[in-house]
CSV table of C-alpha atoms (C1' of nucleotides) in Angstrom, one decimal:
chain,number,residue,atom,x,y,z
S,200,UNK,CA,0.2,-0.4,0.0
S,201,UNK,CA,1.4,3.3,-1.5
S,202,UNK,CA,1.1,6.9,0.8
S,203,UNK,CA,1.9,8.2,3.6
S,204,UNK,CA,0.1,9.4,6.2
S,205,UNK,CA,-3.0,10.5,5.9
S,206,UNK,CA,-4.4,13.6,8.7
S,207,UNK,CA,-7.8,15.3,8.6
S,208,UNK,CA,-8.7,18.6,10.5
S,209,UNK,CA,-11.9,18.2,12.3
S,210,UNK,CA,-11.8,22.0,12.8
S,211,UNK,CA,-10.0,23.5,9.7
S,212,UNK,CA,-12.4,25.3,8.0
S,213,UNK,CA,-11.4,23.5,4.5
S,214,UNK,CA,-14.1,20.8,4.0
S,215,UNK,CA,-12.5,16.7,5.3
S,216,UNK,CA,-13.0,16.0,2.1
S,217,UNK,CA,-11.7,18.7,0.0
S,218,UNK,CA,-8.9,17.3,3.0
S,219,UNK,CA,-8.6,14.5,1.6
S,220,UNK,CA,-8.7,15.2,-1.9
S,221,UNK,CA,-6.0,16.9,-2.0
S,222,UNK,CA,-3.6,14.8,0.3
S,223,UNK,CA,-4.7,11.8,-2.4
S,224,UNK,CA,-3.9,14.0,-5.3
S,225,UNK,CA,-0.8,14.7,-4.0
S,226,UNK,CA,-0.1,11.3,-3.8
S,227,UNK,CA,-1.0,11.3,-7.0
S,228,UNK,CA,1.0,14.3,-8.8
S,229,UNK,CA,4.3,13.7,-7.0
S,230,UNK,CA,4.8,10.0,-8.0
S,231,UNK,CA,4.0,8.7,-5.1
S,232,UNK,CA,1.3,6.6,-6.8
S,233,UNK,CA,2.3,6.1,-10.3
S,234,UNK,CA,-0.2,5.8,-12.8
S,235,UNK,CA,-1.8,2.3,-13.0
S,236,UNK,CA,-1.2,2.0,-8.9
S,237,UNK,CA,-4.2,1.1,-6.9
S,238,UNK,CA,-5.0,3.9,-4.8
S,239,UNK,CA,-6.3,2.7,-1.2
S,240,UNK,CA,-9.7,1.4,-1.0
S,241,UNK,CA,-12.0,3.3,0.4
S,242,UNK,CA,-12.7,0.8,4.0
S,243,UNK,CA,-8.6,1.1,3.6
S,244,UNK,CA,-9.3,5.1,3.7
S,245,UNK,CA,-12.7,5.1,6.2
S,246,UNK,CA,-10.3,3.9,8.9
S,247,UNK,CA,-6.9,5.2,8.0
S,248,UNK,CA,-9.3,9.1,8.5
S,249,UNK,CA,-12.0,8.3,11.4
S,250,UNK,CA,-14.1,9.6,8.2
S,251,UNK,CA,-17.4,8.2,7.0
S,252,UNK,CA,-17.5,6.1,4.2
S,253,UNK,CA,-19.6,8.2,2.1
S,254,UNK,CA,-17.2,11.4,2.7
S,255,UNK,CA,-14.0,9.4,1.9
S,256,UNK,CA,-16.6,8.9,-1.3
S,257,UNK,CA,-16.7,11.9,-2.5
S,258,UNK,CA,-13.1,12.5,-2.1
S,259,UNK,CA,-11.9,9.8,-4.3
S,260,UNK,CA,-14.4,11.1,-6.7
S,261,UNK,CA,-13.5,14.6,-7.3
S,262,UNK,CA,-9.9,13.0,-8.5
S,263,UNK,CA,-12.0,11.0,-10.9
S,264,UNK,CA,-13.6,14.2,-12.2
S,265,UNK,CA,-10.2,15.7,-12.3
S,266,UNK,CA,-9.1,13.2,-14.5
S,267,UNK,CA,-6.5,11.9,-11.8
S,268,UNK,CA,-8.1,8.8,-11.3
S,269,UNK,CA,-10.0,5.3,-12.3
S,270,UNK,CA,-12.0,2.9,-11.2
S,271,UNK,CA,-13.2,-0.5,-12.1
S,272,UNK,CA,-16.5,-1.7,-10.0
S,273,UNK,CA,-15.2,-4.5,-8.0
S,274,UNK,CA,-11.2,-4.1,-8.7
S,275,UNK,CA,-10.7,-1.0,-7.3
S,276,UNK,CA,-9.4,2.8,-8.2
S,277,UNK,CA,-6.7,3.2,-9.9
S,278,UNK,CA,-4.3,6.0,-10.5
S,279,UNK,CA,-4.1,7.8,-14.6
S,280,UNK,CA,-6.1,7.9,-16.8
S,281,UNK,CA,-8.6,4.8,-17.9
S,282,UNK,CA,-7.7,3.6,-21.2
S,283,UNK,CA,-4.9,0.4,-22.7
Z,144,UNK,CA,-41.6,28.0,-10.7
Z,145,UNK,CA,-40.4,27.4,-14.4
Z,146,UNK,CA,-39.8,23.2,-15.6
Z,147,UNK,CA,-41.6,20.8,-16.3
Z,148,UNK,CA,-42.7,17.8,-15.5
Z,149,UNK,CA,-39.9,15.6,-13.6
Z,150,UNK,CA,-39.9,11.7,-14.0
Z,151,UNK,CA,-37.6,9.5,-13.3
Z,152,UNK,CA,-37.7,6.2,-13.6
Z,153,UNK,CA,-37.6,3.8,-10.4
Z,154,UNK,CA,-36.5,0.4,-12.9
Z,155,UNK,CA,-33.9,2.5,-15.0
Z,156,UNK,CA,-30.7,0.6,-15.2
Z,157,UNK,CA,-30.1,4.6,-15.4
Z,158,UNK,CA,-29.1,6.6,-12.0
Z,159,UNK,CA,-31.9,8.7,-10.8
Z,160,UNK,CA,-29.9,11.5,-9.6
Z,161,UNK,CA,-28.1,11.3,-13.7
Z,162,UNK,CA,-32.0,11.3,-15.0
Z,163,UNK,CA,-32.5,14.3,-13.3
Z,164,UNK,CA,-29.4,15.4,-13.8
Z,165,UNK,CA,-30.2,15.1,-17.4
Z,166,UNK,CA,-33.2,16.8,-18.0
Z,167,UNK,CA,-32.6,19.4,-15.4
Z,168,UNK,CA,-29.4,19.8,-17.9
Z,169,UNK,CA,-32.1,19.8,-20.7
Z,170,UNK,CA,-34.7,23.1,-18.9
Z,171,UNK,CA,-30.9,24.2,-19.0
Z,172,UNK,CA,-29.8,24.0,-22.7
Z,173,UNK,CA,-33.2,24.2,-24.2
Z,174,UNK,CA,-33.8,27.6,-23.0
Z,175,UNK,CA,-37.1,26.5,-20.3
Z,176,UNK,CA,-34.7,27.6,-18.0
Z,177,UNK,CA,-32.7,31.4,-18.3
Z,178,UNK,CA,-30.0,32.6,-17.7
Z,179,UNK,CA,-29.4,34.2,-14.0
Z,180,UNK,CA,-33.3,31.8,-13.2
Z,181,UNK,CA,-33.8,30.1,-10.1
Z,182,UNK,CA,-33.3,26.5,-10.8
Z,183,UNK,CA,-36.2,24.5,-8.6
Z,184,UNK,CA,-35.2,24.7,-4.8
Z,185,UNK,CA,-33.8,21.0,-3.6
Z,186,UNK,CA,-36.7,20.8,-1.7
Z,187,UNK,CA,-39.4,21.5,-4.0
Z,188,UNK,CA,-36.9,18.6,-6.7
Z,189,UNK,CA,-37.5,16.0,-3.6
Z,190,UNK,CA,-40.9,16.6,-2.7
Z,191,UNK,CA,-41.8,16.4,-7.3
Z,192,UNK,CA,-40.3,13.9,-7.5
Z,193,UNK,CA,-39.9,12.0,-4.0
Z,194,UNK,CA,-36.0,11.2,-3.8
Z,195,UNK,CA,-34.3,12.3,-1.2
Z,196,UNK,CA,-31.8,15.2,-0.8
Z,197,UNK,CA,-29.3,13.6,-1.1
Z,198,UNK,CA,-29.6,12.2,-4.6
Z,199,UNK,CA,-31.2,15.7,-5.6
Z,200,UNK,CA,-28.3,17.8,-4.7
Z,201,UNK,CA,-26.1,14.8,-6.4
Z,202,UNK,CA,-27.8,15.6,-9.6
Z,203,UNK,CA,-27.6,19.5,-9.2
Z,204,UNK,CA,-23.7,19.0,-8.0
Z,205,UNK,CA,-23.6,17.4,-11.3
Z,206,UNK,CA,-24.8,21.2,-13.4
Z,207,UNK,CA,-22.7,22.9,-11.2
Z,208,UNK,CA,-19.8,21.2,-11.8
Z,209,UNK,CA,-20.9,20.9,-15.7
Z,210,UNK,CA,-20.9,25.1,-15.6
Z,211,UNK,CA,-24.5,24.5,-16.4
Z,212,UNK,CA,-25.8,26.1,-12.8
Z,213,UNK,CA,-24.3,28.2,-10.0
Z,214,UNK,CA,-25.1,28.0,-6.6
Z,215,UNK,CA,-25.8,31.1,-4.1
Z,216,UNK,CA,-25.1,30.4,-0.5
Z,217,UNK,CA,-28.6,30.8,1.2
Z,218,UNK,CA,-30.5,31.7,-2.3
Z,219,UNK,CA,-30.3,29.3,-4.3
Z,220,UNK,CA,-29.0,27.9,-7.9
Z,221,UNK,CA,-29.6,29.4,-11.0
Z,222,UNK,CA,-28.8,28.2,-14.6
Z,223,UNK,CA,-25.4,30.0,-16.2
Z,224,UNK,CA,-22.8,30.9,-15.9
Z,225,UNK,CA,-22.1,32.6,-12.0
Z,226,UNK,CA,-20.0,36.4,-11.9
Z,227,UNK,CA,-21.5,39.7,-12.9
J,294,DG,C1',-18.6,-24.0,-11.1
J,295,DT,C1',-20.1,-22.1,-6.1
J,296,DG,C1',-20.0,-19.9,-2.5
J,297,DT,C1',-17.6,-16.2,0.0
J,298,DA,C1',-15.4,-11.5,0.9
J,299,DT,C1',-13.6,-7.6,-1.3
J,300,DT,C1',-14.7,-3.0,-3.5
J,301,DT,C1',-17.6,0.2,-6.2
J,302,DG,C1',-22.4,2.1,-7.0
J,303,DT,C1',-26.9,4.0,-6.0
J,304,DT,C1',-30.0,5.2,-1.9
J,305,DC,C1',-32.1,7.2,1.6
J,306,DG,C1',-32.3,9.5,6.1
J,307,DT,C1',-31.0,12.6,9.2
J,308,DA,C1',-28.4,16.1,11.8
J,309,DT,C1',-25.6,20.0,11.8
J,310,DG,C1',-23.5,24.3,10.1
J,311,DT,C1',-23.5,28.9,7.5
J,312,DA,C1',-26.3,32.5,5.0
J,313,DT,C1',-29.7,35.1,2.8
J,314,DC,C1',-34.1,37.3,3.3
F,123,DC,C1',-35.5,36.3,15.4
F,124,DG,C1',-37.2,32.8,12.4
F,125,DA,C1',-38.2,30.5,8.0
F,126,DT,C1',-36.0,29.6,3.5
F,127,DA,C1',-32.1,27.4,0.9
F,128,DC,C1',-27.8,25.3,0.2
F,129,DA,C1',-23.2,22.6,3.0
F,130,DT,C1',-21.1,19.6,5.1
F,131,DA,C1',-20.8,14.7,7.4
F,132,DC,C1',-22.3,11.1,9.8
F,133,DG,C1',-24.7,6.0,9.3
F,134,DA,C1',-26.9,2.8,7.3
F,135,DA,C1',-28.6,-0.5,3.3
F,136,DC,C1',-28.9,-3.2,-1.0
F,137,DA,C1',-26.7,-3.8,-5.8
F,138,DA,C1',-23.6,-4.9,-9.3
F,139,DA,C1',-18.7,-6.3,-10.5
F,140,DT,C1',-14.1,-8.7,-9.5
F,141,DA,C1',-10.9,-12.1,-7.3
F,142,DC,C1',-10.3,-16.5,-5.6
F,143,DA,C1',-10.4,-20.5,-2.1
DNA sequence: GTGTATTTGTTCGTATGTATC
DNA sequence: CGATACATACGAACAAATACA
């Protein structure tokens, strides 16, 4: 599992889902999670962050909409763009 | 309130939020809801469609991300782009 | 092939906060 | 202040796709 510690500050004015999305984005753009490598699973992120499933899902959705990750149902979510 | 009947087919393979997003999008692009005119409120859409608040919000979020609508906190959601 | 576990997708319900009128 | 409207977050349930023993 590739990924540094994730820290969510509940009292920050920045929404939790945005904090998580930002940290995941950084992990991807920095190459810490190379293209085609799986992101941490939703369940893992729930345990790691203490956030609710829906909140984590929302954060991941941000990356997907941003074209930084893609999902394969039943498999997982991967860094980079879907394709060949 | 500008807007034709909204119909959600629960048994359709197309997710409810996408059905709603599509119908709202059509209402905007067709000019049925002109730029700067308010979209139906979340609560209204909840009553009209029978969907849950979160599901309706998700549909509206699709339009906002697509640049077809913008939100003014405490006021409402409007067709077109935010700006002047 | 079957059954189970994992993972994502959709949906609902509810509570609290913030902004506007 | 009270009503309205959007924003964030939590909790829970069920379906579908995939992986694996």
